mmCIF file of C-alpha atoms in Angstrom:
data_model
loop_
_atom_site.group_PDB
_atom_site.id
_atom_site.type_symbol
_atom_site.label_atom_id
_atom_site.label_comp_id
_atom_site.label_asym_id
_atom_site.label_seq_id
_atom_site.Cartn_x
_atom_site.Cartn_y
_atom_site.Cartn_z
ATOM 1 C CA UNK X 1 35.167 -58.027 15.486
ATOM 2 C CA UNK X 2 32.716 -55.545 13.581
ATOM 3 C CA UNK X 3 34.926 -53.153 13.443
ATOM 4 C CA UNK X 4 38.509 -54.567 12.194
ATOM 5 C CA UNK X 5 35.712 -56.475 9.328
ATOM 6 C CA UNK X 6 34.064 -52.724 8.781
ATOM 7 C CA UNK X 7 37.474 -51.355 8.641
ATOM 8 C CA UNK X 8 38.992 -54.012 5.802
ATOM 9 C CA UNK X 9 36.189 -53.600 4.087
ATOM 10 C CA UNK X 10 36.929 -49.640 3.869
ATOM 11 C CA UNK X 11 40.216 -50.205 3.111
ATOM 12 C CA UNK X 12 39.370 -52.776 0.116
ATOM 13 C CA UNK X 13 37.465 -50.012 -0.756
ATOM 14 C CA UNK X 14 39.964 -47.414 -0.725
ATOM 15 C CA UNK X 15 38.100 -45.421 1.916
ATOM 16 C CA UNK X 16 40.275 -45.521 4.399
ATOM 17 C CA UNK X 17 44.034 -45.446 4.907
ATOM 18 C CA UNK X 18 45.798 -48.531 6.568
ATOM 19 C CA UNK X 19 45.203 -48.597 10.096
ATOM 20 C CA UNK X 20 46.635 -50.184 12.935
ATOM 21 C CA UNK X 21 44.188 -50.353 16.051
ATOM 22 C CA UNK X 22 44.419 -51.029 19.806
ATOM 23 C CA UNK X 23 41.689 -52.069 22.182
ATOM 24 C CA UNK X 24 40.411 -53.499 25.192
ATOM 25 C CA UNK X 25 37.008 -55.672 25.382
ATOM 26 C CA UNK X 26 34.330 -54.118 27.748
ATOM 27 C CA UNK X 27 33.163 -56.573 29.041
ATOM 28 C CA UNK X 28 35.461 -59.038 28.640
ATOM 29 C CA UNK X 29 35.563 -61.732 26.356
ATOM 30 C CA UNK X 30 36.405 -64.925 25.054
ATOM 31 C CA UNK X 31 37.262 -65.048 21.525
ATOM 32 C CA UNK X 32 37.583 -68.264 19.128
ATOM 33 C CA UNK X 33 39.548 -69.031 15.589
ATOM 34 C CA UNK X 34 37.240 -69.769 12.594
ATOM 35 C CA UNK X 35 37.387 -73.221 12.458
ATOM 36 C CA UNK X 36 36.969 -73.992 16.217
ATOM 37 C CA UNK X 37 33.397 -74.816 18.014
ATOM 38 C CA UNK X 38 32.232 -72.129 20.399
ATOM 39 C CA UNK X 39 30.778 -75.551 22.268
ATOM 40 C CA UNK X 40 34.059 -77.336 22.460
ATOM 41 C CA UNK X 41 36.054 -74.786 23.501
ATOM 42 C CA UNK X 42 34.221 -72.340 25.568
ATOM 43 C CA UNK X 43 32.449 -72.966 28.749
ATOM 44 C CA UNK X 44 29.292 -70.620 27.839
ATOM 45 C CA UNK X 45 27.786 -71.800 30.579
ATOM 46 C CA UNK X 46 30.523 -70.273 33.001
ATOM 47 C CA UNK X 47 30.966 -67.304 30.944
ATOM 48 C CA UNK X 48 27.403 -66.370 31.188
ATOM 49 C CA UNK X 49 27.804 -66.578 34.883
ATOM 50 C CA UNK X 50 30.735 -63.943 34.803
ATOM 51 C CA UNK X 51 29.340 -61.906 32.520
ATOM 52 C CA UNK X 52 31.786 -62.639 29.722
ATOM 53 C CA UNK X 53 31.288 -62.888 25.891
ATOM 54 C CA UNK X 54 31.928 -65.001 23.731
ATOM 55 C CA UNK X 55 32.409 -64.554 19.816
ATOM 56 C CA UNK X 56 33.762 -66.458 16.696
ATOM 57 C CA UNK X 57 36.825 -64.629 14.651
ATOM 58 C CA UNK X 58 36.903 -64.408 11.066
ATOM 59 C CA UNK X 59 40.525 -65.368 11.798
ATOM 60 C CA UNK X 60 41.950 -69.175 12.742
ATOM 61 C CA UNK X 61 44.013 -69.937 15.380
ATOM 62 C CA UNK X 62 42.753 -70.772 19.129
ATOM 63 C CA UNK X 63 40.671 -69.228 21.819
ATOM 64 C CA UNK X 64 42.042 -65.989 23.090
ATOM 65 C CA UNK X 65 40.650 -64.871 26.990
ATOM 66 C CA UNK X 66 40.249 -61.024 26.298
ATOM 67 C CA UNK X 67 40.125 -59.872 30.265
ATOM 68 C CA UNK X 68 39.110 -56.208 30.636
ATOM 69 C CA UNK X 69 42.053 -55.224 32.528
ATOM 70 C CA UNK X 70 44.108 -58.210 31.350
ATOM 71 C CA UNK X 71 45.641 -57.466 27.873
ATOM 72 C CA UNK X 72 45.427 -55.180 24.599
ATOM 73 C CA UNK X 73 44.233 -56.384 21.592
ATOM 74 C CA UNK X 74 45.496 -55.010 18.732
ATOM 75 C CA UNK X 75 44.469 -55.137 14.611
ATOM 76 C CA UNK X 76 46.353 -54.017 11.988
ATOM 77 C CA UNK X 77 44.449 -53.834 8.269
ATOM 78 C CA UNK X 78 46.243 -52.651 5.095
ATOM 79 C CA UNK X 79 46.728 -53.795 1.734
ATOM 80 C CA UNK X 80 48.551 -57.488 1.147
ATOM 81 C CA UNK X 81 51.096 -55.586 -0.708
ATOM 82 C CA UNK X 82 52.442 -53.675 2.019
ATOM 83 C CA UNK X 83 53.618 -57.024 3.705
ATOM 84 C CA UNK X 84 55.848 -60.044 2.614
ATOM 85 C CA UNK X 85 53.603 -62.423 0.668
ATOM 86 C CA UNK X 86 54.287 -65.219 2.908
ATOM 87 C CA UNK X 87 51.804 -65.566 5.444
ATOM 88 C CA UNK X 88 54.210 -66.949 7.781
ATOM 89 C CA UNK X 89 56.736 -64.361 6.875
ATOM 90 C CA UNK X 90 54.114 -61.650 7.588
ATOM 91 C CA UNK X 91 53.576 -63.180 10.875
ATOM 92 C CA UNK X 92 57.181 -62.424 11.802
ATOM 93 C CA UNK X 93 56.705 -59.230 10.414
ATOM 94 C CA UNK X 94 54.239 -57.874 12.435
ATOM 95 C CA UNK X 95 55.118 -59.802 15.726
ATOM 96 C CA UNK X 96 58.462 -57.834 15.136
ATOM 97 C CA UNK X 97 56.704 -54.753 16.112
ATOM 98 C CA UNK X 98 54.596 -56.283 19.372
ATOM 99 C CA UNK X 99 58.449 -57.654 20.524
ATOM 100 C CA UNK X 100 60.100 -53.995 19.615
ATOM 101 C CA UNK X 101 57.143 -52.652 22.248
ATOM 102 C CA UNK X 102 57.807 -54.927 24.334
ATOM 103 C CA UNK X 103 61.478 -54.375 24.548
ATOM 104 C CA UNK X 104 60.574 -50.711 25.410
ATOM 105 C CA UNK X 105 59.351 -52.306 28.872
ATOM 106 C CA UNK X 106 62.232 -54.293 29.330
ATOM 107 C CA UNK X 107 61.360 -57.351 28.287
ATOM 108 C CA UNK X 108 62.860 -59.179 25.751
ATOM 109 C CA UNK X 109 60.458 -61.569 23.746
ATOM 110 C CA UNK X 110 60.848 -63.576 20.503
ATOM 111 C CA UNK X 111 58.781 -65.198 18.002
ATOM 112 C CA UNK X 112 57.816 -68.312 18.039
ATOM 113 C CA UNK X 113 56.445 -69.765 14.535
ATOM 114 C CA UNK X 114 53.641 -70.047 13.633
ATOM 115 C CA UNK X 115 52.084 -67.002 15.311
ATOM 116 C CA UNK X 116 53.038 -66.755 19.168
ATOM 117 C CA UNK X 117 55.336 -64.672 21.174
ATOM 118 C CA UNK X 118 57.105 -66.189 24.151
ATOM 119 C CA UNK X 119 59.017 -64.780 26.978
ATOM 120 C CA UNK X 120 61.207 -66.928 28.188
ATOM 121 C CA UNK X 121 59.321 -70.110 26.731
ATOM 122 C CA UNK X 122 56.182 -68.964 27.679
ATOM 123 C CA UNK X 123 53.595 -67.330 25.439
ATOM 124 C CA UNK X 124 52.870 -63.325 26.164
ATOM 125 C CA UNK X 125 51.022 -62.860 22.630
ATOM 126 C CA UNK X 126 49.031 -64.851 20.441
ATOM 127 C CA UNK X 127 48.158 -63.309 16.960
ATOM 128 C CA UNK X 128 46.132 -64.815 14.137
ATOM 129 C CA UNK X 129 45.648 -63.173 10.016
ATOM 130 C CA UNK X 130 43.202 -63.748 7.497
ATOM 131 C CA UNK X 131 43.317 -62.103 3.910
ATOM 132 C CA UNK X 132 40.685 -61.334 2.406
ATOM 133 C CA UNK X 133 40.262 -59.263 -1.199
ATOM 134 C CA UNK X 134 43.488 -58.014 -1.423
ATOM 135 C CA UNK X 135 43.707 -56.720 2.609
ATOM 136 C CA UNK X 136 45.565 -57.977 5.314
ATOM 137 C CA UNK X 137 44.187 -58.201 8.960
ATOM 138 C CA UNK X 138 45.810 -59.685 11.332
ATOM 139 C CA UNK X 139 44.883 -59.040 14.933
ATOM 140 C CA UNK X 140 46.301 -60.210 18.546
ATOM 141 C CA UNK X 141 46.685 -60.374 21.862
ATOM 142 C CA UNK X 142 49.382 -58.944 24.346
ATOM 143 C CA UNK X 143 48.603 -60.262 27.859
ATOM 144 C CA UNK X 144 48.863 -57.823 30.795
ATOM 145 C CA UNK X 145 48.149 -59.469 33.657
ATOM 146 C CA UNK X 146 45.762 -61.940 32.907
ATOM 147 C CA UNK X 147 44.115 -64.155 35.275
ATOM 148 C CA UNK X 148 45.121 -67.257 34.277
ATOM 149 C CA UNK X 149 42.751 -68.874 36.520
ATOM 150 C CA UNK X 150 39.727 -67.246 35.743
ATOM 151 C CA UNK X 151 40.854 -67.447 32.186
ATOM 152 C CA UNK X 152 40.852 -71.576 32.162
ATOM 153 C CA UNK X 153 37.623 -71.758 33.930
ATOM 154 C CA UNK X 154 36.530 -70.224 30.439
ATOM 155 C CA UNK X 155 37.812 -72.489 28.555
ATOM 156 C CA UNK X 156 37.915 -75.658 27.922
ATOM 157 C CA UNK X 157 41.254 -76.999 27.574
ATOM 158 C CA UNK X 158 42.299 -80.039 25.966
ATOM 159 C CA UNK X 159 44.616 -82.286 27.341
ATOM 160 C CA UNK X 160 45.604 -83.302 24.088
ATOM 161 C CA UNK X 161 46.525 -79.964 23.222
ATOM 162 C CA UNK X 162 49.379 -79.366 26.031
ATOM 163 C CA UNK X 163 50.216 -83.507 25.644
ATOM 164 C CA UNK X 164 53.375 -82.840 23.742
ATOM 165 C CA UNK X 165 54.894 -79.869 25.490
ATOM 166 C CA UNK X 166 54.644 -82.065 28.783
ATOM 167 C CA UNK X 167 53.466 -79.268 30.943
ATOM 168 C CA UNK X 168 51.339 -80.213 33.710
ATOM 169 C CA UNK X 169 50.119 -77.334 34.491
ATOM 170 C CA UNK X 170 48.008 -75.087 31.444
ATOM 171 C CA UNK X 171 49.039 -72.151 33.889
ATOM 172 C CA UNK X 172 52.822 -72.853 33.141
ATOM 173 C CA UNK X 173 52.073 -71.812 29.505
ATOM 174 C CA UNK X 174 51.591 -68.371 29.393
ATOM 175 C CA UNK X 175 52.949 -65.186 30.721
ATOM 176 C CA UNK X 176 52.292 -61.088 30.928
ATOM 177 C CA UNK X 177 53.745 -58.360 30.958
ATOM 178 C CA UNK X 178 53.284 -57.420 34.860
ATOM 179 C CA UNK X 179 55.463 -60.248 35.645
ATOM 180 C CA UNK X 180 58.777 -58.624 34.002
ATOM 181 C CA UNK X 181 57.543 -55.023 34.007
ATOM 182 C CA UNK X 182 55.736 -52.284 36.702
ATOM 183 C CA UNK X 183 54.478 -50.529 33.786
ATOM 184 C CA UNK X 184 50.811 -50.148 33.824
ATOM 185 C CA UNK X 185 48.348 -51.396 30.972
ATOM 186 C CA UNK X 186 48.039 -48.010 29.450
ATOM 187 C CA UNK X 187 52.037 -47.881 29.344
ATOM 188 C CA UNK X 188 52.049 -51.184 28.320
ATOM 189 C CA UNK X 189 49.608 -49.830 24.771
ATOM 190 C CA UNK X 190 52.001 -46.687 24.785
ATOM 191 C CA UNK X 191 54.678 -48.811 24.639
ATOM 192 C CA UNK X 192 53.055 -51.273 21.849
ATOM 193 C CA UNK X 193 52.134 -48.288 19.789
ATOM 194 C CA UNK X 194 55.608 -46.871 19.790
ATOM 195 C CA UNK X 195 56.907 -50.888 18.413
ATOM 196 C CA UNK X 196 54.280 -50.775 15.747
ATOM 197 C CA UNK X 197 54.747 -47.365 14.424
ATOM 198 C CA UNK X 198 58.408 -46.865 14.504
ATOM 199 C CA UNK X 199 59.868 -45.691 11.636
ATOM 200 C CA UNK X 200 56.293 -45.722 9.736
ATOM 201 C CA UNK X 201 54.139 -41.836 8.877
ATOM 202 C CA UNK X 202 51.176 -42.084 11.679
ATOM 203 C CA UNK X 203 48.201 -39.789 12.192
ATOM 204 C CA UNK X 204 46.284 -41.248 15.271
ATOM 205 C CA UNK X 205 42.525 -40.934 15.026
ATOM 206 C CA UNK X 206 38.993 -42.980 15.206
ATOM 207 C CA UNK X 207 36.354 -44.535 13.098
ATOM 208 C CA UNK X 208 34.653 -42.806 10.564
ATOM 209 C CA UNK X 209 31.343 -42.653 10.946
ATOM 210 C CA UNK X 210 30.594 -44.680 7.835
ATOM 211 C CA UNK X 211 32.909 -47.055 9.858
ATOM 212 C CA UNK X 212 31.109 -47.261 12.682
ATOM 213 C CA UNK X 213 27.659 -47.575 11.073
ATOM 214 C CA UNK X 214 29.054 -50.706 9.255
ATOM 215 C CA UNK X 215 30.413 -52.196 12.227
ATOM 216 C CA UNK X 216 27.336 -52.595 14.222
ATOM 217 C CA UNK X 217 25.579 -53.657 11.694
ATOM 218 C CA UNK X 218 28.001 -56.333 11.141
ATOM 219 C CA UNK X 219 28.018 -56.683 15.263
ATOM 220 C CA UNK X 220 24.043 -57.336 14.677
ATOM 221 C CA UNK X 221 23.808 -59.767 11.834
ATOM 222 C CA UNK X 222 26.701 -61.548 12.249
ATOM 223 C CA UNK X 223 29.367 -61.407 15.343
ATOM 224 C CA UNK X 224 25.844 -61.352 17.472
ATOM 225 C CA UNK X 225 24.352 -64.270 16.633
ATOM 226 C CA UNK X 226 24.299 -67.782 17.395
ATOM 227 C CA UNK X 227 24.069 -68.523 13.672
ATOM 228 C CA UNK X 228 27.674 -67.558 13.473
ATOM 229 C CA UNK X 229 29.341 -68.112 17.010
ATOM 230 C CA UNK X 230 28.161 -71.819 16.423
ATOM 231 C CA UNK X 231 28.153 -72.107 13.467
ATOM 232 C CA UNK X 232 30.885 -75.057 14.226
ATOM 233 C CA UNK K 1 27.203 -93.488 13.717
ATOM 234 C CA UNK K 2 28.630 -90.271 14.726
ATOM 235 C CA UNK K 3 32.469 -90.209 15.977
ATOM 236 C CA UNK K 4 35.014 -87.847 16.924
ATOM 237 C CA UNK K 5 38.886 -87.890 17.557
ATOM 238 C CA UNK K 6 41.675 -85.457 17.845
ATOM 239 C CA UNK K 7 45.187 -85.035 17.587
ATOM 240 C CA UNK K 8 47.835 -82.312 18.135
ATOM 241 C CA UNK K 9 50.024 -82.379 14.830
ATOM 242 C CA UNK K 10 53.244 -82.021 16.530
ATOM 243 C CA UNK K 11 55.119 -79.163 16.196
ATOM 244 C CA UNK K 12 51.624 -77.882 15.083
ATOM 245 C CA UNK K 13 47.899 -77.211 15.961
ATOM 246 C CA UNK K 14 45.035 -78.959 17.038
ATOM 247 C CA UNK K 15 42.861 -80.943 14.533
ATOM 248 C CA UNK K 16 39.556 -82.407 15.164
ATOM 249 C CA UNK K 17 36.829 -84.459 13.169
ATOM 250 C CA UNK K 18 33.422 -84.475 13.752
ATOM 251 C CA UNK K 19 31.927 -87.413 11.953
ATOM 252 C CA UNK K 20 28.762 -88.448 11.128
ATOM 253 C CA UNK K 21 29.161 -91.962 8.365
ATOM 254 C CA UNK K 22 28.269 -95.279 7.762
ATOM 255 C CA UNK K 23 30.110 -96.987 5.068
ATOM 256 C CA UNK K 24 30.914 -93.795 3.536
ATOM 257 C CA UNK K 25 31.143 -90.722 5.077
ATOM 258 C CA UNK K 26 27.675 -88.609 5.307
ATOM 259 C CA UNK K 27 29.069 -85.491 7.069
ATOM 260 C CA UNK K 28 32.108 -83.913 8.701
ATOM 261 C CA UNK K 29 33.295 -81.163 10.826
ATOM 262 C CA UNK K 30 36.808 -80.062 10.427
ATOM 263 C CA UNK K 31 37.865 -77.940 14.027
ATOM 264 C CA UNK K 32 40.647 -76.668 15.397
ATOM 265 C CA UNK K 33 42.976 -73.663 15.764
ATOM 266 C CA UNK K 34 45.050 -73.885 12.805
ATOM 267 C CA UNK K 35 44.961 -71.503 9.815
ATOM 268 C CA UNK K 36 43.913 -72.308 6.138
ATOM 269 C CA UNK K 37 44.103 -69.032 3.387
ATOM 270 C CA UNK K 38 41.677 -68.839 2.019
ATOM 271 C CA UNK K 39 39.262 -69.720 5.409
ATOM 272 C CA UNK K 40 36.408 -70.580 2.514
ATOM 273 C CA UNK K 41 38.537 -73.975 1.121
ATOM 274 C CA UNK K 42 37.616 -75.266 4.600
ATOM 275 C CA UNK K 43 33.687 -76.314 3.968
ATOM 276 C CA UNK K 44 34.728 -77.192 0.146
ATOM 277 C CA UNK K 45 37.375 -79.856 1.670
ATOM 278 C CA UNK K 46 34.418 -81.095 4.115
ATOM 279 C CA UNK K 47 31.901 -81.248 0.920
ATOM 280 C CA UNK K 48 34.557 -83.183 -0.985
ATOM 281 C CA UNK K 49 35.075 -85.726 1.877
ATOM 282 C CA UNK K 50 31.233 -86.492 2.020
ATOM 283 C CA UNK K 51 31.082 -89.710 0.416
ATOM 284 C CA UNK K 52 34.254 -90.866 1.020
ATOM 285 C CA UNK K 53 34.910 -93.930 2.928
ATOM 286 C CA UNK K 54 36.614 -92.902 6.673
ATOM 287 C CA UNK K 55 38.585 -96.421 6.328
ATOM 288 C CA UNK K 56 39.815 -95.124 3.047
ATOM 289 C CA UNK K 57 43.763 -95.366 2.815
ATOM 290 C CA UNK K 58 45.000 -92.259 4.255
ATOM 291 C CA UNK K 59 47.036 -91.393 1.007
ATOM 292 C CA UNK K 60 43.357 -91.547 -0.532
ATOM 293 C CA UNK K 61 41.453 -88.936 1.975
ATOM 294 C CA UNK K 62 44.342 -86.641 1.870
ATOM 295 C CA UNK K 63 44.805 -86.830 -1.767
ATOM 296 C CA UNK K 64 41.134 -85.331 -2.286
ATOM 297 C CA UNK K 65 42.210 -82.792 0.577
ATOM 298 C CA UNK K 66 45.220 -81.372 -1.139
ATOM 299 C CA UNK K 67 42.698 -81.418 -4.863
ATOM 300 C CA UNK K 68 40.309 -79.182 -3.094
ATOM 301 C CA UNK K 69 43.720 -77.104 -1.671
ATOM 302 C CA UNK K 70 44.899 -76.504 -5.414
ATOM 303 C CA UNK K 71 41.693 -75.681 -6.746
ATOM 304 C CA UNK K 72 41.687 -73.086 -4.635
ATOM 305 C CA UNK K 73 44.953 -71.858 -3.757
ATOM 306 C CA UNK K 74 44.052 -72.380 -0.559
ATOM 307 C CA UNK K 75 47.238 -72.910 1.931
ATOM 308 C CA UNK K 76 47.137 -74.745 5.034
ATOM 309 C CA UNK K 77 48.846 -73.799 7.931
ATOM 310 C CA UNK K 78 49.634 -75.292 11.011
ATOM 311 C CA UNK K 79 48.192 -79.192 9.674
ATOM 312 C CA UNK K 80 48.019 -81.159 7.113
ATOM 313 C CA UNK K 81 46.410 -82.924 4.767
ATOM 314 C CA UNK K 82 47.766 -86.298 6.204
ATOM 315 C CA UNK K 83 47.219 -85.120 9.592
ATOM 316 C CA UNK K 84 43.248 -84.473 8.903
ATOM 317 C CA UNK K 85 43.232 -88.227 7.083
ATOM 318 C CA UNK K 86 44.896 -89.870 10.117
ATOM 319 C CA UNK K 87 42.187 -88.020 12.227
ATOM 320 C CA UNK K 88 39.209 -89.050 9.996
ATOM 321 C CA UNK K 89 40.936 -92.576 10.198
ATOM 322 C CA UNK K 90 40.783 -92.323 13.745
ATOM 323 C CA UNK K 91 37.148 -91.282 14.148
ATOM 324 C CA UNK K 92 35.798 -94.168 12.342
ATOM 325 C CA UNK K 93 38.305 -96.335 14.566
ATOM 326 C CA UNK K 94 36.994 -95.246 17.485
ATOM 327 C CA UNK K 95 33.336 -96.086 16.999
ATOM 328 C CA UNK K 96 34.253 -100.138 15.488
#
């Protein structure tokens, strides 16, 4: 989370160019939107136990199981004027580029408004944007092959939430990209970094340095502490 | 008294209200996983609401929630101002 706030803030700057990144969460983690509480929705007590963090976004939307080996995370951060001015239309823009990646594998996937991706009614990618100072991040989630089981024992999901889709089963939601695919998860980023770059001038790389040092300072005074995971 | 309730805006997210109020309301906690640009109108709206009577006509609580949403061209996604009323409304029914 340090690092796609380090890297807006370089790009608001003008220090860097827009950059899309992908990564995986060592060790795993449970991530929650803005304007949820850690203690409502996360069973810290369980994650502790596995070894799993837990972290507030600076992004809404819902709690996101980030399993080591279970799914790729992406960000992408660039100027606001590089994207429709619609947040919702921006949504569909950039999910446009997780479902051309997926399509790659084989599988075909569609947005679903406000900010998921379903395959075959069932959600493979969440994503979630904030803008802040004249940059766009928005940053996501493409499930491998997530444990859904594990993942649920880390959260705690309300009934109320999956009421009105009258599922009984939370593990009926959501889907990955093992179960339509044999590609493995480092295909499966290939794949999601040919979708997001198509058509588009690319130099791959890494942090700068200045990057870096930002980020873990931001990882120690603020995506560290309590004072900001519950701060709600 | 302190009170919470919870509702899943359909077609929508999750809302929540966390409240703490006797005949007016003293504090509140807005959760959930819906989206609101910019994230900073979110404590302003709460701020607003302190004060405010959680029996209020709905068309009252929301009306100071959509204020606070033009002062700041703030846009809420996902819920709405009605939808955070009704959930207030339901707070303070649930502790009568």
């Amino acid at each position: 989370m340090g690092t796609d706030e380090a890297i807006l803030e370089h790009v608001r700057d003008g220090k860097a160019e827009p950059t899309i990144r992908f990564y995986r969460w060592k060790p795993s983690a449970v991530s929650i939107g803005t304007f949820q509480s850690m203690e409502k929705e996360v069973n810290t007590a369980r994650c502790r136990e596995l070894g799993v963090n837990y972290i507030r976004r600076i992004t809404g939307g819902g709690a996101v199981y980030h399993d080591l080996n279970g799914e790729v995370t992406y960000s992408v951060i660039a100027p606001e004027s590089l994207f429709p001015r619609g947040i919702r239309e921006s949504y569909a823009f950039i999910c446009d580029w997780i479902i051309s990646g997926l399509k790659t594998l084989g599988i075909e996937a569609s947005f679903a408004p406000i900010n998921d991706i379903l395959v075959q009614g069932k959600k493979i990618s969440g994503n979630a944007q904030t803008r802040k100072q004249g940059v766009l991040l928005q940053h996501g989630t493409v499930l491998y092959s997530t444990d859904v089981k594990r993942m649920f024992s880390l959260l705690n999901v309300s009934a109320e939430k999956i009421s009105d889709k009258m599922i009984k089963s939370v593990e009926e939601r959501v889907t990955s990209v093992s179960k339509y695919s044999s590609a493995s998860i480092e295909e499966t980023y290939e794949a999601l970094m040919k979708g997001f770059t198509k058509g588009k001038e690319y130099e791959q790389g890494s942090l700068s340095g200045e990057e870096e040092s930002r980020a873990s300072e931001l990882a120690r005074t603020v995506y560290a502490t309590d004072a900001w995971n519950f701060s709600r | 008294m302190k009170s919470f309730a919870e509702q899943k805006v359909v077609g929508g997210k999750l809302v929540s209200v966390k409240l703490e109020y006797g005949r007016k309301i003293k504090s509140i906690q807005i959760l959930g996983d819906f989206f609101l640009h910019p994230e900073e109108a979110l404590p302003r709206i709460e701020k607003a609401l302190v004060g405010t009577s959680p029996r209020a006509k709905k068309d009252e609580i929301s009306g100071k929630i959509a204020k606070v949403l033009a002062m700041n061209n703030a846009e809420l996604i996902g819920v709405t101002p009605d939808a955070i009323a009704e959930t207030i409304r339901m707070a303070a029914e649930a502790k009568k």
